[in-house]
Amino acid sequence: MDYNHLVTAAKSAMEHAYAKYSKFKVGAALLTKSGKVYTGCNIENSSYGATICAERVAFSKAISEGEQEIEAIAVVSSSGDYTYPCGICRQFMSEWGTDLKLIFENGKDTKVYTLKELLPEAFTKF
Ligand code: THU
C-alpha cells in the first residue's frame, strides 16, 4: 500500500506544531481502516511534562470522533531525520492493536514498521 498521502498530510500538520520550547516540530497523520485521515502535531507547554506528542494528538482526535480501527500512522519532524515515537506514545497507540503500521520519512526516504516491532511484548491488562 502507498502511504505517500499520509506523509504529505503529516508534513502539513507539522506546520501547526506548537514547539515553543524544543523547536522540534512533529507532524503525524493517521489512517483509519475505513480510509479517513486524522492529523496531529506536537503541542508543548511551559510545564514541560504537559506536552502532548503529535501521535497522541492524532490518535485522540480519531478516537474522540468514534474511530476504533486504526490502520497506519505517518510521522515526520523538522529534524531532517527519522523520528520514532516515544515510549509513552508506543504504549498509548498499542491500546488499538500492535498490527498498526508506522511510516517514517526523513525528507527523502521512508521506513515502515509495525507497532509490534517497535514495542515487543507490549503490556496489556486483558
Ligand atoms: N515529539 C513528538 O511529538 N513525537 C515524537 O515521536 C517524538 C517527540 C515531540 C515532543 C516534544 O514536543 C518534542 O517532540 C521534543 O521532544
mmCIF file of N, CA and C and ligand atoms in Angstrom:
data_model
loop_
_atom_site.group_PDB
_atom_site.id
_atom_site.type_symbol
_atom_site.label_atom_id
_atom_site.label_comp_id
_atom_site.label_asym_id
_atom_site.label_seq_id
_atom_site.Cartn_x
_atom_site.Cartn_y
_atom_site.Cartn_z
ATOM 1 N N MET A 1 0.850 -1.213 0.000
ATOM 2 C CA MET A 1 0.000 0.000 0.000
ATOM 3 C C MET A 1 0.879 1.254 0.000
ATOM 4 N N ASP A 2 0.426 2.255 -0.712
ATOM 5 C CA ASP A 2 1.176 3.502 -0.850
ATOM 6 C C ASP A 2 0.699 4.499 0.220
ATOM 7 N N TYR A 3 1.613 4.907 1.057
ATOM 8 C CA TYR A 3 1.234 5.813 2.147
ATOM 9 C C TYR A 3 1.747 7.239 1.923
ATOM 10 N N ASN A 4 2.044 7.584 0.663
ATOM 11 C CA ASN A 4 2.565 8.930 0.372
ATOM 12 C C ASN A 4 1.617 10.028 0.818
ATOM 13 N N HIS A 5 0.324 9.787 0.639
ATOM 14 C CA HIS A 5 -0.653 10.822 1.020
ATOM 15 C C HIS A 5 -0.633 11.064 2.528
ATOM 16 N N LEU A 6 -0.305 10.013 3.278
ATOM 17 C CA LEU A 6 -0.245 10.175 4.745
ATOM 18 C C LEU A 6 0.975 11.011 5.130
ATOM 19 N N VAL A 7 2.089 10.753 4.463
ATOM 20 C CA VAL A 7 3.309 11.528 4.738
ATOM 21 C C VAL A 7 3.062 13.003 4.405
ATOM 22 N N THR A 8 2.388 13.250 3.290
ATOM 23 C CA THR A 8 2.078 14.638 2.899
ATOM 24 C C THR A 8 1.183 15.297 3.950
ATOM 25 N N ALA A 9 0.200 14.562 4.433
ATOM 26 C CA ALA A 9 -0.705 15.116 5.452
ATOM 27 C C ALA A 9 0.044 15.375 6.765
ATOM 28 N N ALA A 10 0.990 14.491 7.090
ATOM 29 C CA ALA A 10 1.782 14.674 8.322
ATOM 30 C C ALA A 10 2.646 15.933 8.213
ATOM 31 N N LYS A 11 3.183 16.177 7.017
ATOM 32 C CA LYS A 11 4.011 17.377 6.824
ATOM 33 C C LYS A 11 3.176 18.647 6.965
ATOM 34 N N SER A 12 1.962 18.623 6.455
ATOM 35 C CA SER A 12 1.081 19.800 6.601
ATOM 36 C C SER A 12 0.751 20.029 8.070
ATOM 37 N N ALA A 13 0.456 18.939 8.777
ATOM 38 C CA ALA A 13 0.108 19.055 10.202
ATOM 39 C C ALA A 13 1.286 19.604 11.001
ATOM 40 N N MET A 14 2.492 19.251 10.578
ATOM 41 C CA MET A 14 3.692 19.707 11.291
ATOM 42 C C MET A 14 3.784 21.238 11.304
ATOM 43 N N GLU A 15 3.200 21.865 10.294
ATOM 44 C CA GLU A 15 3.238 23.337 10.236
ATOM 45 C C GLU A 15 2.502 23.964 11.419
ATOM 46 N N HIS A 16 1.590 23.204 12.025
ATOM 47 C CA HIS A 16 0.831 23.730 13.167
ATOM 48 C C HIS A 16 1.482 23.402 14.509
ATOM 49 N N ALA A 17 2.631 22.739 14.467
ATOM 50 C CA ALA A 17 3.277 22.328 15.729
ATOM 51 C C ALA A 17 3.483 23.536 16.644
ATOM 52 N N TYR A 18 3.189 23.325 17.909
ATOM 53 C CA TYR A 18 3.444 24.356 18.917
ATOM 54 C C TYR A 18 4.659 23.859 19.696
ATOM 55 N N ALA A 19 5.848 24.193 19.167
ATOM 56 C CA ALA A 19 7.102 23.661 19.720
ATOM 57 C C ALA A 19 7.948 24.816 20.240
ATOM 58 N N LYS A 20 7.313 25.614 21.054
ATOM 59 C CA LYS A 20 7.924 26.845 21.576
ATOM 60 C C LYS A 20 9.208 26.588 22.357
ATOM 61 N N TYR A 21 9.298 25.446 23.030
ATOM 62 C CA TYR A 21 10.423 25.193 23.940
ATOM 63 C C TYR A 21 11.532 24.380 23.272
ATOM 64 N N SER A 22 11.163 23.302 22.590
ATOM 65 C CA SER A 22 12.187 22.447 21.974
ATOM 66 C C SER A 22 12.548 22.889 20.558
ATOM 67 N N LYS A 23 11.642 23.618 19.915
ATOM 68 C CA LYS A 23 11.803 23.993 18.488
ATOM 69 C C LYS A 23 11.829 22.751 17.588
ATOM 70 N N PHE A 24 11.412 21.641 18.128
ATOM 71 C CA PHE A 24 11.408 20.366 17.392
ATOM 72 C C PHE A 24 9.964 20.109 16.965
ATOM 73 N N LYS A 25 9.685 20.335 15.697
ATOM 74 C CA LYS A 25 8.302 20.218 15.218
ATOM 75 C C LYS A 25 8.025 18.802 14.715
ATOM 76 N N VAL A 26 6.881 18.289 15.091
ATOM 77 C CA VAL A 26 6.490 16.931 14.678
ATOM 78 C C VAL A 26 5.084 16.976 14.097
ATOM 79 N N GLY A 27 4.878 16.203 13.040
ATOM 80 C CA GLY A 27 3.545 16.060 12.446
ATOM 81 C C GLY A 27 3.220 14.590 12.298
ATOM 82 N N ALA A 28 1.954 14.257 12.468
ATOM 83 C CA ALA A 28 1.511 12.865 12.323
ATOM 84 C C ALA A 28 0.214 12.846 11.531
ATOM 85 N N ALA A 29 0.014 11.779 10.779
ATOM 86 C CA ALA A 29 -1.260 11.587 10.077
ATOM 87 C C ALA A 29 -1.635 10.123 10.187
ATOM 88 N N LEU A 30 -2.810 9.912 10.696
ATOM 89 C CA LEU A 30 -3.302 8.558 10.989
ATOM 90 C C LEU A 30 -4.350 8.181 9.957
ATOM 91 N N LEU A 31 -4.332 6.918 9.524
ATOM 92 C CA LEU A 31 -5.315 6.407 8.566
ATOM 93 C C LEU A 31 -6.174 5.356 9.242
ATOM 94 N N THR A 32 -7.489 5.528 9.174
ATOM 95 C CA THR A 32 -8.373 4.512 9.746
ATOM 96 C C THR A 32 -8.598 3.419 8.696
ATOM 97 N N LYS A 33 -9.078 2.259 9.160
ATOM 98 C CA LYS A 33 -9.312 1.173 8.195
ATOM 99 C C LYS A 33 -10.403 1.559 7.208
ATOM 100 N N SER A 34 -11.269 2.523 7.597
ATOM 101 C CA SER A 34 -12.328 2.961 6.675
ATOM 102 C C SER A 34 -11.829 4.036 5.715
ATOM 103 N N GLY A 35 -10.569 4.436 5.843
ATOM 104 C CA GLY A 35 -9.983 5.368 4.872
ATOM 105 C C GLY A 35 -9.945 6.823 5.294
ATOM 106 N N LYS A 36 -10.347 7.122 6.533
ATOM 107 C CA LYS A 36 -10.305 8.523 6.968
ATOM 108 C C LYS A 36 -8.942 8.883 7.545
ATOM 109 N N VAL A 37 -8.572 10.150 7.394
ATOM 110 C CA VAL A 37 -7.275 10.617 7.878
ATOM 111 C C VAL A 37 -7.483 11.635 9.000
ATOM 112 N N TYR A 38 -6.752 11.454 10.081
ATOM 113 C CA TYR A 38 -6.742 12.409 11.203
ATOM 114 C C TYR A 38 -5.291 12.813 11.429
ATOM 115 N N THR A 39 -5.073 14.102 11.589
ATOM 116 C CA THR A 39 -3.698 14.584 11.746
ATOM 117 C C THR A 39 -3.445 15.091 13.161
ATOM 118 N N GLY A 40 -2.170 15.273 13.465
ATOM 119 C CA GLY A 40 -1.797 15.822 14.776
ATOM 120 C C GLY A 40 -0.431 16.474 14.700
ATOM 121 N N CYS A 41 -0.162 17.341 15.653
ATOM 122 C CA CYS A 41 1.175 17.952 15.775
ATOM 123 C C CYS A 41 1.500 17.972 17.263
ATOM 124 N N ASN A 42 2.773 18.166 17.576
ATOM 125 C CA ASN A 42 3.101 18.246 18.996
ATOM 126 C C ASN A 42 2.648 19.595 19.563
ATOM 127 N N ILE A 43 2.208 19.566 20.800
ATOM 128 C CA ILE A 43 1.714 20.766 21.486
ATOM 129 C C ILE A 43 2.439 20.838 22.826
ATOM 130 N N GLU A 44 3.390 21.749 22.898
ATOM 131 C CA GLU A 44 4.212 21.843 24.109
ATOM 132 C C GLU A 44 3.575 22.759 25.149
ATOM 133 N N ASN A 45 4.162 22.735 26.334
ATOM 134 C CA ASN A 45 3.626 23.508 27.449
ATOM 135 C C ASN A 45 4.780 23.979 28.319
ATOM 136 N N SER A 46 4.608 25.135 28.948
ATOM 137 C CA SER A 46 5.665 25.670 29.804
ATOM 138 C C SER A 46 5.930 24.742 30.984
ATOM 139 N N SER A 47 4.933 23.963 31.373
ATOM 140 C CA SER A 47 5.135 22.871 32.314
ATOM 141 C C SER A 47 5.461 21.661 31.432
ATOM 142 N N TYR A 48 6.739 21.451 31.157
ATOM 143 C CA TYR A 48 7.153 20.567 30.057
ATOM 144 C C TYR A 48 6.431 19.222 30.001
ATOM 145 N N GLY A 49 6.179 18.646 31.175
ATOM 146 C CA GLY A 49 5.561 17.321 31.226
ATOM 147 C C GLY A 49 4.145 17.292 30.680
ATOM 148 N N ALA A 50 3.541 18.460 30.521
ATOM 149 C CA ALA A 50 2.174 18.523 29.988
ATOM 150 C C ALA A 50 2.157 18.505 28.464
ATOM 151 N N THR A 51 3.335 18.451 27.860
ATOM 152 C CA THR A 51 3.440 18.396 26.392
ATOM 153 C C THR A 51 2.755 17.148 25.844
ATOM 154 N N ILE A 52 2.096 17.323 24.709
ATOM 155 C CA ILE A 52 1.468 16.175 24.034
ATOM 156 C C ILE A 52 2.164 15.966 22.695
ATOM 157 N N CYS A 53 2.534 14.726 22.414
ATOM 158 C CA CYS A 53 3.196 14.399 21.145
ATOM 159 C C CYS A 53 2.182 14.366 19.999
ATOM 160 N N ALA A 54 2.705 14.550 18.791
ATOM 161 C CA ALA A 54 1.869 14.571 17.585
ATOM 162 C C ALA A 54 1.054 13.283 17.427
ATOM 163 N N GLU A 55 1.666 12.154 17.739
ATOM 164 C CA GLU A 55 0.984 10.869 17.576
ATOM 165 C C GLU A 55 -0.247 10.773 18.480
ATOM 166 N N ARG A 56 -0.074 11.214 19.734
ATOM 167 C CA ARG A 56 -1.214 11.110 20.656
ATOM 168 C C ARG A 56 -2.304 12.119 20.314
ATOM 169 N N VAL A 57 -1.905 13.255 19.734
ATOM 170 C CA VAL A 57 -2.924 14.219 19.294
ATOM 171 C C VAL A 57 -3.749 13.593 18.161
ATOM 172 N N ALA A 58 -3.069 12.992 17.185
ATOM 173 C CA ALA A 58 -3.782 12.368 16.055
ATOM 174 C C ALA A 58 -4.697 11.239 16.551
ATOM 175 N N PHE A 59 -4.177 10.401 17.435
ATOM 176 C CA PHE A 59 -4.994 9.305 17.975
ATOM 177 C C PHE A 59 -6.185 9.853 18.763
ATOM 178 N N SER A 60 -5.950 10.871 19.565
ATOM 179 C CA SER A 60 -7.039 11.411 20.390
ATOM 180 C C SER A 60 -8.138 12.012 19.514
ATOM 181 N N LYS A 61 -7.732 12.658 18.421
ATOM 182 C CA LYS A 61 -8.738 13.202 17.510
ATOM 183 C C LYS A 61 -9.568 12.070 16.909
ATOM 184 N N ALA A 62 -8.898 11.015 16.449
ATOM 185 C CA ALA A 62 -9.604 9.902 15.807
ATOM 186 C C ALA A 62 -10.526 9.173 16.782
ATOM 187 N N ILE A 63 -9.985 8.821 17.938
ATOM 188 C CA ILE A 63 -10.774 8.050 18.911
ATOM 189 C C ILE A 63 -11.968 8.878 19.397
ATOM 190 N N SER A 64 -11.747 10.164 19.610
ATOM 191 C CA SER A 64 -12.840 11.010 20.112
ATOM 192 C C SER A 64 -13.899 11.280 19.054
ATOM 193 N N GLU A 65 -13.596 10.941 17.802
ATOM 194 C CA GLU A 65 -14.597 11.063 16.724
ATOM 195 C C GLU A 65 -15.266 9.715 16.462
ATOM 196 N N GLY A 66 -14.972 8.728 17.315
ATOM 197 C CA GLY A 66 -15.662 7.438 17.207
ATOM 198 C C GLY A 66 -14.898 6.355 16.475
ATOM 199 N N GLU A 67 -13.668 6.644 16.044
ATOM 200 C CA GLU A 67 -12.885 5.629 15.324
ATOM 201 C C GLU A 67 -12.316 4.606 16.308
ATOM 202 N N GLN A 68 -12.222 3.367 15.860
ATOM 203 C CA GLN A 68 -11.629 2.312 16.688
ATOM 204 C C GLN A 68 -10.654 1.456 15.899
ATOM 205 N N GLU A 69 -10.778 1.490 14.586
ATOM 206 C CA GLU A 69 -9.959 0.627 13.730
ATOM 207 C C GLU A 69 -8.896 1.473 13.040
ATOM 208 N N ILE A 70 -7.678 1.385 13.533
ATOM 209 C CA ILE A 70 -6.607 2.229 13.009
ATOM 210 C C ILE A 70 -5.639 1.375 12.195
ATOM 211 N N GLU A 71 -5.376 1.814 10.991
ATOM 212 C CA GLU A 71 -4.522 1.036 10.064
ATOM 213 C C GLU A 71 -3.050 1.474 10.112
ATOM 214 N N ALA A 72 -2.829 2.779 10.063
ATOM 215 C CA ALA A 72 -1.440 3.259 9.913
ATOM 216 C C ALA A 72 -1.310 4.676 10.445
ATOM 217 N N ILE A 73 -0.062 5.050 10.750
ATOM 218 C CA ILE A 73 0.211 6.432 11.130
ATOM 219 C C ILE A 73 1.575 6.822 10.543
ATOM 220 N N ALA A 74 1.624 7.994 9.932
ATOM 221 C CA ALA A 74 2.890 8.519 9.397
ATOM 222 C C ALA A 74 3.380 9.602 10.346
ATOM 223 N N VAL A 75 4.692 9.633 10.554
ATOM 224 C CA VAL A 75 5.289 10.614 11.472
ATOM 225 C C VAL A 75 6.478 11.297 10.785
ATOM 226 N N VAL A 76 6.491 12.615 10.817
ATOM 227 C CA VAL A 76 7.625 13.383 10.270
ATOM 228 C C VAL A 76 8.016 14.456 11.293
ATOM 229 N N SER A 77 9.226 14.965 11.136
ATOM 230 C CA SER A 77 9.645 16.046 12.032
ATOM 231 C C SER A 77 10.522 17.043 11.296
ATOM 232 N N SER A 78 10.812 18.119 11.985
ATOM 233 C CA SER A 78 11.648 19.176 11.410
ATOM 234 C C SER A 78 13.133 18.838 11.521
ATOM 235 N N SER A 79 13.464 17.675 12.074
ATOM 236 C CA SER A 79 14.870 17.341 12.342
ATOM 237 C C SER A 79 15.645 16.959 11.090
ATOM 238 N N GLY A 80 14.934 16.560 10.035
ATOM 239 C CA GLY A 80 15.608 16.080 8.828
ATOM 240 C C GLY A 80 16.007 14.620 8.947
ATOM 241 N N ASP A 81 15.627 13.995 10.038
ATOM 242 C CA ASP A 81 15.939 12.582 10.255
ATOM 243 C C ASP A 81 14.640 11.830 10.579
ATOM 244 N N TYR A 82 14.704 10.511 10.585
ATOM 245 C CA TYR A 82 13.533 9.737 11.001
ATOM 246 C C TYR A 82 13.243 10.063 12.452
ATOM 247 N N THR A 83 11.958 10.200 12.778
ATOM 248 C CA THR A 83 11.563 10.479 14.160
ATOM 249 C C THR A 83 10.635 9.374 14.627
ATOM 250 N N TYR A 84 11.114 8.607 15.604
ATOM 251 C CA TYR A 84 10.362 7.453 16.095
ATOM 252 C C TYR A 84 9.612 7.831 17.367
ATOM 253 N N PRO A 85 8.459 7.224 17.591
ATOM 254 C CA PRO A 85 7.641 7.619 18.737
ATOM 255 C C PRO A 85 8.271 7.302 20.095
ATOM 256 N N CYS A 86 8.004 8.150 21.037
ATOM 257 C CA CYS A 86 8.493 7.954 22.411
ATOM 258 C C CYS A 86 7.781 6.759 23.046
ATOM 259 N N GLY A 87 8.277 6.345 24.174
ATOM 260 C CA GLY A 87 7.711 5.183 24.864
ATOM 261 C C GLY A 87 6.255 5.366 25.255
ATOM 262 N N ILE A 88 5.926 6.572 25.700
ATOM 263 C CA ILE A 88 4.527 6.812 26.105
ATOM 264 C C ILE A 88 3.607 6.639 24.892
ATOM 265 N N CYS A 89 4.015 7.188 23.741
ATOM 266 C CA CYS A 89 3.182 7.069 22.536
ATOM 267 C C CYS A 89 3.072 5.614 22.084
ATOM 268 N N ARG A 90 4.175 4.867 22.162
ATOM 269 C CA ARG A 90 4.116 3.451 21.764
ATOM 270 C C ARG A 90 3.085 2.712 22.615
ATOM 271 N N GLN A 91 3.154 2.940 23.923
ATOM 272 C CA GLN A 91 2.199 2.289 24.817
ATOM 273 C C GLN A 91 0.770 2.775 24.539
ATOM 274 N N PHE A 92 0.626 4.075 24.359
ATOM 275 C CA PHE A 92 -0.701 4.671 24.106
ATOM 276 C C PHE A 92 -1.325 4.056 22.852
ATOM 277 N N MET A 93 -0.547 4.000 21.771
ATOM 278 C CA MET A 93 -1.085 3.504 20.498
ATOM 279 C C MET A 93 -1.392 2.007 20.553
ATOM 280 N N SER A 94 -0.667 1.270 21.404
ATOM 281 C CA SER A 94 -0.845 -0.185 21.456
ATOM 282 C C SER A 94 -2.237 -0.579 21.935
ATOM 283 N N GLU A 95 -2.917 0.354 22.547
ATOM 284 C CA GLU A 95 -4.288 0.118 23.019
ATOM 285 C C GLU A 95 -5.203 -0.308 21.866
ATOM 286 N N TRP A 96 -4.883 0.144 20.657
ATOM 287 C CA TRP A 96 -5.713 -0.162 19.484
ATOM 288 C C TRP A 96 -5.053 -1.193 18.579
ATOM 289 N N GLY A 97 -4.127 -1.942 19.140
ATOM 290 C CA GLY A 97 -3.549 -3.069 18.405
ATOM 291 C C GLY A 97 -2.125 -2.821 17.938
ATOM 292 N N THR A 98 -1.327 -3.886 17.966
ATOM 293 C CA THR A 98 0.082 -3.735 17.603
ATOM 294 C C THR A 98 0.354 -4.126 16.141
ATOM 295 N N ASP A 99 -0.720 -4.352 15.365
ATOM 296 C CA ASP A 99 -0.538 -4.546 13.924
ATOM 297 C C ASP A 99 -0.468 -3.197 13.205
ATOM 298 N N LEU A 100 -0.675 -2.130 13.948
ATOM 299 C CA LEU A 100 -0.589 -0.783 13.386
ATOM 300 C C LEU A 100 0.698 -0.618 12.578
ATOM 301 N N LYS A 101 0.575 -0.010 11.399
ATOM 302 C CA LYS A 101 1.788 0.278 10.600
ATOM 303 C C LYS A 101 2.238 1.701 10.884
ATOM 304 N N LEU A 102 3.535 1.876 11.007
ATOM 305 C CA LEU A 102 4.087 3.216 11.241
ATOM 306 C C LEU A 102 5.005 3.571 10.086
ATOM 307 N N ILE A 103 4.778 4.717 9.500
ATOM 308 C CA ILE A 103 5.567 5.169 8.351
ATOM 309 C C ILE A 103 6.395 6.365 8.791
ATOM 310 N N PHE A 104 7.698 6.277 8.575
ATOM 311 C CA PHE A 104 8.609 7.368 8.955
ATOM 312 C C PHE A 104 9.290 7.890 7.704
ATOM 313 N N GLU A 105 9.472 9.201 7.643
ATOM 314 C CA GLU A 105 10.122 9.811 6.482
ATOM 315 C C GLU A 105 11.150 10.809 6.968
ATOM 316 N N ASN A 106 12.301 10.825 6.322
ATOM 317 C CA ASN A 106 13.377 11.729 6.758
ATOM 318 C C ASN A 106 13.580 12.893 5.779
ATOM 319 N N GLY A 107 12.554 13.140 4.944
ATOM 320 C CA GLY A 107 12.676 14.186 3.943
ATOM 321 C C GLY A 107 13.066 13.606 2.594
ATOM 322 N N LYS A 108 13.456 12.316 2.612
ATOM 323 C CA LYS A 108 13.935 11.681 1.381
ATOM 324 C C LYS A 108 13.401 10.252 1.241
ATOM 325 N N ASP A 109 13.688 9.445 2.236
ATOM 326 C CA ASP A 109 13.286 8.032 2.178
ATOM 327 C C ASP A 109 12.251 7.727 3.256
ATOM 328 N N THR A 110 11.563 6.608 3.071
ATOM 329 C CA THR A 110 10.586 6.198 4.088
ATOM 330 C C THR A 110 10.957 4.818 4.639
ATOM 331 N N LYS A 111 10.529 4.602 5.868
ATOM 332 C CA LYS A 111 10.675 3.296 6.512
ATOM 333 C C LYS A 111 9.319 2.925 7.089
ATOM 334 N N VAL A 112 8.984 1.656 7.022
ATOM 335 C CA VAL A 112 7.705 1.195 7.563
ATOM 336 C C VAL A 112 7.968 0.093 8.594
ATOM 337 N N TYR A 113 7.327 0.220 9.733
ATOM 338 C CA TYR A 113 7.409 -0.786 10.803
ATOM 339 C C TYR A 113 5.995 -1.112 11.258
ATOM 340 N N THR A 114 5.866 -2.211 11.985
ATOM 341 C CA THR A 114 4.618 -2.421 12.716
ATOM 342 C C THR A 114 4.889 -2.011 14.163
ATOM 343 N N LEU A 115 3.813 -1.700 14.872
ATOM 344 C CA LEU A 115 3.999 -1.328 16.277
ATOM 345 C C LEU A 115 4.567 -2.504 17.078
ATOM 346 N N LYS A 116 4.197 -3.716 16.636
ATOM 347 C CA LYS A 116 4.734 -4.922 17.282
ATOM 348 C C LYS A 116 6.273 -4.921 17.259
ATOM 349 N N GLU A 117 6.828 -4.444 16.156
ATOM 350 C CA GLU A 117 8.293 -4.409 16.041
ATOM 351 C C GLU A 117 8.896 -3.351 16.962
ATOM 352 N N LEU A 118 8.180 -2.250 17.140
ATOM 353 C CA LEU A 118 8.712 -1.145 17.954
ATOM 354 C C LEU A 118 8.376 -1.294 19.433
ATOM 355 N N LEU A 119 7.409 -2.162 19.720
ATOM 356 C CA LEU A 119 7.003 -2.381 21.118
ATOM 357 C C LEU A 119 6.745 -3.868 21.339
ATOM 358 N N PRO A 120 7.822 -4.674 21.321
ATOM 359 C CA PRO A 120 7.611 -6.108 21.528
ATOM 360 C C PRO A 120 7.133 -6.397 22.953
ATOM 361 N N GLU A 121 6.381 -7.461 23.084
ATOM 362 C CA GLU A 121 5.860 -7.877 24.409
ATOM 363 C C GLU A 121 5.142 -6.721 25.100
ATOM 364 N N ALA A 122 4.270 -6.061 24.363
ATOM 365 C CA ALA A 122 3.546 -4.905 24.913
ATOM 366 C C ALA A 122 2.715 -5.308 26.125
ATOM 367 N N PHE A 123 2.653 -4.401 27.078
ATOM 368 C CA PHE A 123 1.815 -4.624 28.247
ATOM 369 C C PHE A 123 0.343 -4.474 27.861
ATOM 370 N N THR A 124 -0.473 -5.484 28.182
ATOM 371 C CA THR A 124 -1.924 -5.314 28.051
ATOM 372 C C THR A 124 -2.529 -5.931 29.302
ATOM 373 N N LYS A 125 -3.601 -5.341 29.755
ATOM 374 C CA LYS A 125 -4.188 -5.800 31.006
ATOM 375 C C LYS A 125 -5.130 -6.965 30.768
ATOM 376 N N PHE A 126 -5.729 -7.010 29.550
ATOM 377 C CA PHE A 126 -6.733 -8.048 29.287
ATOM 378 C C PHE A 126 -6.327 -8.926 28.121
HETATM 379 N N1 THU B 1 7.642 14.514 19.959
HETATM 380 C C1 THU B 1 6.557 14.123 19.224
HETATM 381 O O1 THU B 1 5.603 14.877 19.062
HETATM 382 N N2 THU B 1 6.568 12.874 18.694
HETATM 383 C C2 THU B 1 7.636 12.039 18.691
HETATM 384 O O2 THU B 1 7.566 10.984 18.103
HETATM 385 C C3 THU B 1 8.848 12.417 19.419
HETATM 386 C C4 THU B 1 8.762 13.647 20.241
HETATM 387 C C5 THU B 1 7.686 15.887 20.467
HETATM 388 C C6 THU B 1 7.544 16.100 21.931
HETATM 389 C C7 THU B 1 8.213 17.454 22.094
HETATM 390 O O3 THU B 1 7.297 18.474 21.808
HETATM 391 C C8 THU B 1 9.289 17.473 21.039
HETATM 392 O O4 THU B 1 8.935 16.461 20.110
HETATM 393 C C9 THU B 1 10.688 17.260 21.545
HETATM 394 O O5 THU B 1 10.766 16.138 22.333
#
